[in-house]
């Protein structure tokens, strides 16, 4: 099993059988709102490779793209577990914080950097997109 994970209280656990398609750091305002003012760091997996035990809560927001984003989190401790776009139901965007250490992942691409606060330090070695990047490649 390449990756395991859990929320802060342990009510939700993850078992992930595949490798990420992409890893991204998102600085959009909605991510800042759920991540205490910083970015979210995420690993995008094929949805059917992410098994989750426990009952998640969810909230849905419209995205600037016109898609609907659904945020899944632990109803007990509030930990963010994954997000999903209505345009890409075959993918799950898993929060780094929900993965057990040492997972060995780091974000490869920074997105929505236009919305990053002035104090943000974004690694210049990372690929950067001022707003939404192209969709990740469709997995085979
Ligand atoms: Zn929890
Ligand atoms: Zn975001």
mmCIF file with all atom_site columns, C-alpha atoms and ligand atoms in Angstrom:
data_model
loop_
_atom_site.group_PDB
_atom_site.id
_atom_site.type_symbol
_atom_site.label_atom_id
_atom_site.label_alt_id
_atom_site.label_comp_id
_atom_site.label_asym_id
_atom_site.label_entity_id
_atom_site.label_seq_id
_atom_site.pdbx_PDB_ins_code
_atom_site.Cartn_x
_atom_site.Cartn_y
_atom_site.Cartn_z
_atom_site.occupancy
_atom_site.B_iso_or_equiv
_atom_site.pdbx_formal_charge
_atom_site.auth_seq_id
_atom_site.auth_comp_id
_atom_site.auth_asym_id
_atom_site.auth_atom_id
_atom_site.pdbx_PDB_model_num
ATOM   1   C  CA  . UNK A 1 1   ? 0.000   0.000  0.000   1.00 0.00 ? 1   UNK A CA  1
ATOM   2   C  CA  . UNK A 1 2   ? 1.858   3.149  -1.129  1.00 0.00 ? 2   UNK A CA  1
ATOM   3   C  CA  . UNK A 1 3   ? 0.056   5.573  1.196   1.00 0.00 ? 3   UNK A CA  1
ATOM   4   C  CA  . UNK A 1 4   ? -2.010  5.506  4.343   1.00 0.00 ? 4   UNK A CA  1
ATOM   5   C  CA  . UNK A 1 5   ? -3.615  8.377  6.185   1.00 0.00 ? 5   UNK A CA  1
ATOM   6   C  CA  . UNK A 1 6   ? -5.936  9.614  8.877   1.00 0.00 ? 6   UNK A CA  1
ATOM   7   C  CA  . UNK A 1 7   ? -7.603  12.733 10.228  1.00 0.00 ? 7   UNK A CA  1
ATOM   8   C  CA  . UNK A 1 8   ? -6.422  14.385 13.434  1.00 0.00 ? 8   UNK A CA  1
ATOM   9   C  CA  . UNK A 1 9   ? -8.850  12.432 15.652  1.00 0.00 ? 9   UNK A CA  1
ATOM   10  C  CA  . UNK A 1 10  ? -8.472  9.095  13.846  1.00 0.00 ? 10  UNK A CA  1
ATOM   11  C  CA  . UNK A 1 11  ? -12.170 8.640  12.992  1.00 0.00 ? 11  UNK A CA  1
ATOM   12  C  CA  . UNK A 1 12  ? -11.337 8.767  9.266   1.00 0.00 ? 12  UNK A CA  1
ATOM   13  C  CA  . UNK A 1 13  ? -8.624  6.549  7.763   1.00 0.00 ? 13  UNK A CA  1
ATOM   14  C  CA  . UNK A 1 14  ? -7.301  6.311  4.214   1.00 0.00 ? 14  UNK A CA  1
ATOM   15  C  CA  . UNK A 1 15  ? -5.675  3.506  2.256   1.00 0.00 ? 15  UNK A CA  1
ATOM   16  C  CA  . UNK A 1 16  ? -4.321  4.571  -1.137  1.00 0.00 ? 16  UNK A CA  1
ATOM   17  C  CA  . UNK A 1 17  ? -3.169  1.941  -3.622  1.00 0.00 ? 17  UNK A CA  1
ATOM   18  C  CA  . UNK A 1 18  ? -1.722  4.147  -6.367  1.00 0.00 ? 18  UNK A CA  1
ATOM   19  C  CA  . UNK A 1 19  ? 0.765   6.937  -6.897  1.00 0.00 ? 19  UNK A CA  1
ATOM   20  C  CA  . UNK A 1 20  ? -0.258  10.592 -7.329  1.00 0.00 ? 20  UNK A CA  1
ATOM   21  C  CA  . UNK A 1 21  ? -0.934  11.847 -10.857 1.00 0.00 ? 21  UNK A CA  1
ATOM   22  C  CA  . UNK A 1 22  ? 0.208   15.308 -9.738  1.00 0.00 ? 22  UNK A CA  1
ATOM   23  C  CA  . UNK A 1 23  ? 1.050   17.181 -6.537  1.00 0.00 ? 23  UNK A CA  1
ATOM   24  C  CA  . UNK A 1 24  ? -0.035  20.788 -6.221  1.00 0.00 ? 24  UNK A CA  1
ATOM   25  C  CA  . UNK A 1 25  ? 0.101   23.706 -3.833  1.00 0.00 ? 25  UNK A CA  1
ATOM   26  C  CA  . UNK A 1 26  ? -2.976  25.921 -4.204  1.00 0.00 ? 26  UNK A CA  1
ATOM   27  C  CA  . UNK A 1 27  ? -3.046  29.549 -3.080  1.00 0.00 ? 27  UNK A CA  1
ATOM   28  C  CA  . UNK A 1 28  ? -6.639  30.341 -4.083  1.00 0.00 ? 28  UNK A CA  1
ATOM   29  C  CA  . UNK A 1 29  ? -8.761  32.237 -1.571  1.00 0.00 ? 29  UNK A CA  1
ATOM   30  C  CA  . UNK A 1 30  ? -10.939 29.215 -0.768  1.00 0.00 ? 30  UNK A CA  1
ATOM   31  C  CA  . UNK A 1 31  ? -7.841  27.192 0.066   1.00 0.00 ? 31  UNK A CA  1
ATOM   32  C  CA  . UNK A 1 32  ? -6.562  30.014 2.278   1.00 0.00 ? 32  UNK A CA  1
ATOM   33  C  CA  . UNK A 1 33  ? -9.917  29.966 4.086   1.00 0.00 ? 33  UNK A CA  1
ATOM   34  C  CA  . UNK A 1 34  ? -9.663  26.251 4.895   1.00 0.00 ? 34  UNK A CA  1
ATOM   35  C  CA  . UNK A 1 35  ? -5.889  26.267 5.500   1.00 0.00 ? 35  UNK A CA  1
ATOM   36  C  CA  . UNK A 1 36  ? -5.465  29.078 8.056   1.00 0.00 ? 36  UNK A CA  1
ATOM   37  C  CA  . UNK A 1 37  ? -4.298  31.649 5.500   1.00 0.00 ? 37  UNK A CA  1
ATOM   38  C  CA  . UNK A 1 38  ? -1.682  29.526 3.763   1.00 0.00 ? 38  UNK A CA  1
ATOM   39  C  CA  . UNK A 1 39  ? -1.974  27.281 0.733   1.00 0.00 ? 39  UNK A CA  1
ATOM   40  C  CA  . UNK A 1 40  ? -3.339  23.756 0.602   1.00 0.00 ? 40  UNK A CA  1
ATOM   41  C  CA  . UNK A 1 41  ? -0.862  21.063 -0.447  1.00 0.00 ? 41  UNK A CA  1
ATOM   42  C  CA  . UNK A 1 42  ? -2.490  18.243 -2.337  1.00 0.00 ? 42  UNK A CA  1
ATOM   43  C  CA  . UNK A 1 43  ? -1.829  14.949 -4.065  1.00 0.00 ? 43  UNK A CA  1
ATOM   44  C  CA  . UNK A 1 44  ? -4.187  14.073 -6.912  1.00 0.00 ? 44  UNK A CA  1
ATOM   45  C  CA  . UNK A 1 45  ? -5.012  10.366 -7.128  1.00 0.00 ? 45  UNK A CA  1
ATOM   46  C  CA  . UNK A 1 46  ? -7.334  8.261  -9.241  1.00 0.00 ? 46  UNK A CA  1
ATOM   47  C  CA  . UNK A 1 47  ? -10.563 8.249  -7.228  1.00 0.00 ? 47  UNK A CA  1
ATOM   48  C  CA  . UNK A 1 48  ? -10.897 4.463  -7.262  1.00 0.00 ? 48  UNK A CA  1
ATOM   49  C  CA  . UNK A 1 49  ? -7.424  4.067  -5.730  1.00 0.00 ? 49  UNK A CA  1
ATOM   50  C  CA  . UNK A 1 50  ? -8.397  6.001  -2.588  1.00 0.00 ? 50  UNK A CA  1
ATOM   51  C  CA  . UNK A 1 51  ? -10.284 3.896  -0.016  1.00 0.00 ? 51  UNK A CA  1
ATOM   52  C  CA  . UNK A 1 52  ? -11.713 5.801  2.941   1.00 0.00 ? 52  UNK A CA  1
ATOM   53  C  CA  . UNK A 1 53  ? -13.070 4.293  6.152   1.00 0.00 ? 53  UNK A CA  1
ATOM   54  C  CA  . UNK A 1 54  ? -15.344 6.425  8.330   1.00 0.00 ? 54  UNK A CA  1
ATOM   55  C  CA  . UNK A 1 55  ? -18.140 8.852  7.483   1.00 0.00 ? 55  UNK A CA  1
ATOM   56  C  CA  . UNK A 1 56  ? -17.082 12.188 6.013   1.00 0.00 ? 56  UNK A CA  1
ATOM   57  C  CA  . UNK A 1 57  ? -18.906 15.490 6.058   1.00 0.00 ? 57  UNK A CA  1
ATOM   58  C  CA  . UNK A 1 58  ? -18.916 17.606 2.888   1.00 0.00 ? 58  UNK A CA  1
ATOM   59  C  CA  . UNK A 1 59  ? -19.394 21.189 1.784   1.00 0.00 ? 59  UNK A CA  1
ATOM   60  C  CA  . UNK A 1 60  ? -19.886 22.338 -1.796  1.00 0.00 ? 60  UNK A CA  1
ATOM   61  C  CA  . UNK A 1 61  ? -18.853 25.635 -3.338  1.00 0.00 ? 61  UNK A CA  1
ATOM   62  C  CA  . UNK A 1 62  ? -18.979 27.029 -6.855  1.00 0.00 ? 62  UNK A CA  1
ATOM   63  C  CA  . UNK A 1 63  ? -15.552 27.504 -8.465  1.00 0.00 ? 63  UNK A CA  1
ATOM   64  C  CA  . UNK A 1 64  ? -14.579 30.405 -10.714 1.00 0.00 ? 64  UNK A CA  1
ATOM   65  C  CA  . UNK A 1 65  ? -14.433 27.913 -13.587 1.00 0.00 ? 65  UNK A CA  1
ATOM   66  C  CA  . UNK A 1 66  ? -18.156 27.218 -13.204 1.00 0.00 ? 66  UNK A CA  1
ATOM   67  C  CA  . UNK A 1 67  ? -17.470 23.747 -11.833 1.00 0.00 ? 67  UNK A CA  1
ATOM   68  C  CA  . UNK A 1 68  ? -18.590 22.697 -8.367  1.00 0.00 ? 68  UNK A CA  1
ATOM   69  C  CA  . UNK A 1 69  ? -15.955 21.870 -5.759  1.00 0.00 ? 69  UNK A CA  1
ATOM   70  C  CA  . UNK A 1 70  ? -16.800 19.534 -2.909  1.00 0.00 ? 70  UNK A CA  1
ATOM   71  C  CA  . UNK A 1 71  ? -14.628 19.512 0.208   1.00 0.00 ? 71  UNK A CA  1
ATOM   72  C  CA  . UNK A 1 72  ? -14.724 16.361 2.302   1.00 0.00 ? 72  UNK A CA  1
ATOM   73  C  CA  . UNK A 1 73  ? -13.694 16.606 5.944   1.00 0.00 ? 73  UNK A CA  1
ATOM   74  C  CA  . UNK A 1 74  ? -13.962 14.799 9.266   1.00 0.00 ? 74  UNK A CA  1
ATOM   75  C  CA  . UNK A 1 75  ? -17.210 15.829 11.018  1.00 0.00 ? 75  UNK A CA  1
ATOM   76  C  CA  . UNK A 1 76  ? -15.595 15.210 14.405  1.00 0.00 ? 76  UNK A CA  1
ATOM   77  C  CA  . UNK A 1 77  ? -12.250 17.058 14.216  1.00 0.00 ? 77  UNK A CA  1
ATOM   78  C  CA  . UNK A 1 78  ? -12.688 19.128 11.036  1.00 0.00 ? 78  UNK A CA  1
ATOM   79  C  CA  . UNK A 1 79  ? -9.546  17.849 9.274   1.00 0.00 ? 79  UNK A CA  1
ATOM   80  C  CA  . UNK A 1 80  ? -9.680  18.332 5.513   1.00 0.00 ? 80  UNK A CA  1
ATOM   81  C  CA  . UNK A 1 81  ? -9.370  14.946 3.776   1.00 0.00 ? 81  UNK A CA  1
ATOM   82  C  CA  . UNK A 1 82  ? -9.920  15.544 0.050   1.00 0.00 ? 82  UNK A CA  1
ATOM   83  C  CA  . UNK A 1 83  ? -11.532 17.788 -2.518  1.00 0.00 ? 83  UNK A CA  1
ATOM   84  C  CA  . UNK A 1 84  ? -13.243 16.862 -5.770  1.00 0.00 ? 84  UNK A CA  1
ATOM   85  C  CA  . UNK A 1 85  ? -14.318 18.817 -8.829  1.00 0.00 ? 85  UNK A CA  1
ATOM   86  C  CA  . UNK A 1 86  ? -17.608 18.124 -10.593 1.00 0.00 ? 86  UNK A CA  1
ATOM   87  C  CA  . UNK A 1 87  ? -15.596 18.216 -13.837 1.00 0.00 ? 87  UNK A CA  1
ATOM   88  C  CA  . UNK A 1 88  ? -13.259 15.418 -12.686 1.00 0.00 ? 88  UNK A CA  1
ATOM   89  C  CA  . UNK A 1 89  ? -15.174 12.830 -10.623 1.00 0.00 ? 89  UNK A CA  1
ATOM   90  C  CA  . UNK A 1 90  ? -12.492 10.250 -11.547 1.00 0.00 ? 90  UNK A CA  1
ATOM   91  C  CA  . UNK A 1 91  ? -9.929  12.098 -9.384  1.00 0.00 ? 91  UNK A CA  1
ATOM   92  C  CA  . UNK A 1 92  ? -9.583  12.795 -5.662  1.00 0.00 ? 92  UNK A CA  1
ATOM   93  C  CA  . UNK A 1 93  ? -7.417  15.690 -4.467  1.00 0.00 ? 93  UNK A CA  1
ATOM   94  C  CA  . UNK A 1 94  ? -6.090  14.418 -1.129  1.00 0.00 ? 94  UNK A CA  1
ATOM   95  C  CA  . UNK A 1 95  ? -4.714  16.923 1.396   1.00 0.00 ? 95  UNK A CA  1
ATOM   96  C  CA  . UNK A 1 96  ? -1.098  16.301 2.366   1.00 0.00 ? 96  UNK A CA  1
ATOM   97  C  CA  . UNK A 1 97  ? -2.123  16.744 6.006   1.00 0.00 ? 97  UNK A CA  1
ATOM   98  C  CA  . UNK A 1 98  ? -4.336  13.657 5.798   1.00 0.00 ? 98  UNK A CA  1
ATOM   99  C  CA  . UNK A 1 99  ? -1.430  11.431 4.681   1.00 0.00 ? 99  UNK A CA  1
ATOM   100 C  CA  . UNK A 1 100 ? 0.688   9.577  7.215   1.00 0.00 ? 100 UNK A CA  1
ATOM   101 C  CA  . UNK A 1 101 ? 4.331   10.620 7.465   1.00 0.00 ? 101 UNK A CA  1
ATOM   102 C  CA  . UNK A 1 102 ? 6.751   9.908  6.008   1.00 0.00 ? 102 UNK A CA  1
ATOM   103 C  CA  . UNK A 1 103 ? 4.847   10.049 2.705   1.00 0.00 ? 103 UNK A CA  1
ATOM   104 C  CA  . UNK A 1 104 ? 7.804   11.500 0.812   1.00 0.00 ? 104 UNK A CA  1
ATOM   105 C  CA  . UNK A 1 105 ? 5.670   13.802 -1.355  1.00 0.00 ? 105 UNK A CA  1
ATOM   106 C  CA  . UNK A 1 106 ? 6.222   17.480 -2.009  1.00 0.00 ? 106 UNK A CA  1
ATOM   107 C  CA  . UNK A 1 107 ? 4.176   19.874 -4.140  1.00 0.00 ? 107 UNK A CA  1
ATOM   108 C  CA  . UNK A 1 108 ? 5.497   20.091 -7.719  1.00 0.00 ? 108 UNK A CA  1
ATOM   109 C  CA  . UNK A 1 109 ? 3.247   22.879 -9.029  1.00 0.00 ? 109 UNK A CA  1
ATOM   110 C  CA  . UNK A 1 110 ? 2.025   26.084 -7.351  1.00 0.00 ? 110 UNK A CA  1
ATOM   111 C  CA  . UNK A 1 111 ? -1.347  27.301 -8.627  1.00 0.00 ? 111 UNK A CA  1
ATOM   112 C  CA  . UNK A 1 112 ? -3.443  30.454 -8.140  1.00 0.00 ? 112 UNK A CA  1
ATOM   113 C  CA  . UNK A 1 113 ? -0.262  32.321 -7.159  1.00 0.00 ? 113 UNK A CA  1
ATOM   114 C  CA  . UNK A 1 114 ? -2.028  35.593 -8.134  1.00 0.00 ? 114 UNK A CA  1
ATOM   115 C  CA  . UNK A 1 115 ? -4.047  35.223 -4.928  1.00 0.00 ? 115 UNK A CA  1
ATOM   116 C  CA  . UNK A 1 116 ? -1.113  34.411 -2.634  1.00 0.00 ? 116 UNK A CA  1
ATOM   117 C  CA  . UNK A 1 117 ? -0.532  36.896 0.217   1.00 0.00 ? 117 UNK A CA  1
ATOM   118 C  CA  . UNK A 1 118 ? 2.435   39.252 -0.078  1.00 0.00 ? 118 UNK A CA  1
ATOM   119 C  CA  . UNK A 1 119 ? 4.342   37.337 2.617   1.00 0.00 ? 119 UNK A CA  1
ATOM   120 C  CA  . UNK A 1 120 ? 4.097   34.043 0.749   1.00 0.00 ? 120 UNK A CA  1
ATOM   121 C  CA  . UNK A 1 121 ? 7.415   32.444 -0.209  1.00 0.00 ? 121 UNK A CA  1
ATOM   122 C  CA  . UNK A 1 122 ? 6.864   30.209 -3.211  1.00 0.00 ? 122 UNK A CA  1
ATOM   123 C  CA  . UNK A 1 123 ? 9.789   27.991 -4.229  1.00 0.00 ? 123 UNK A CA  1
ATOM   124 C  CA  . UNK A 1 124 ? 11.032  29.442 -7.558  1.00 0.00 ? 124 UNK A CA  1
ATOM   125 C  CA  . UNK A 1 125 ? 11.975  25.906 -8.607  1.00 0.00 ? 125 UNK A CA  1
ATOM   126 C  CA  . UNK A 1 126 ? 8.278   24.982 -8.687  1.00 0.00 ? 126 UNK A CA  1
ATOM   127 C  CA  . UNK A 1 127 ? 6.219   25.238 -11.846 1.00 0.00 ? 127 UNK A CA  1
ATOM   128 C  CA  . UNK A 1 128 ? 3.821   28.135 -11.212 1.00 0.00 ? 128 UNK A CA  1
ATOM   129 C  CA  . UNK A 1 129 ? 0.435   29.127 -12.582 1.00 0.00 ? 129 UNK A CA  1
ATOM   130 C  CA  . UNK A 1 130 ? -1.067  32.543 -11.727 1.00 0.00 ? 130 UNK A CA  1
ATOM   131 C  CA  . UNK A 1 131 ? -4.566  31.040 -11.847 1.00 0.00 ? 131 UNK A CA  1
ATOM   132 C  CA  . UNK A 1 132 ? -6.095  27.684 -12.716 1.00 0.00 ? 132 UNK A CA  1
ATOM   133 C  CA  . UNK A 1 133 ? -3.676  25.392 -14.591 1.00 0.00 ? 133 UNK A CA  1
ATOM   134 C  CA  . UNK A 1 134 ? -4.738  22.906 -17.250 1.00 0.00 ? 134 UNK A CA  1
ATOM   135 C  CA  . UNK A 1 135 ? -6.409  19.775 -15.880 1.00 0.00 ? 135 UNK A CA  1
ATOM   136 C  CA  . UNK A 1 136 ? -4.048  16.977 -14.901 1.00 0.00 ? 136 UNK A CA  1
ATOM   137 C  CA  . UNK A 1 137 ? -3.640  14.283 -17.554 1.00 0.00 ? 137 UNK A CA  1
ATOM   138 C  CA  . UNK A 1 138 ? -6.444  11.748 -17.630 1.00 0.00 ? 138 UNK A CA  1
ATOM   139 C  CA  . UNK A 1 139 ? -5.162  8.537  -16.074 1.00 0.00 ? 139 UNK A CA  1
ATOM   140 C  CA  . UNK A 1 140 ? -5.157  5.395  -18.153 1.00 0.00 ? 140 UNK A CA  1
HETATM 141 ZN ZN1 . LIG B 2 .   ? -11.251 13.442 12.726  1.00 0.00 ? 1   LIG B ZN1 1
HETATM 142 ZN ZN1 . LIG B 2 .   ? -7.312  26.308 -3.982  1.00 0.00 ? 2   LIG B ZN1 1
#
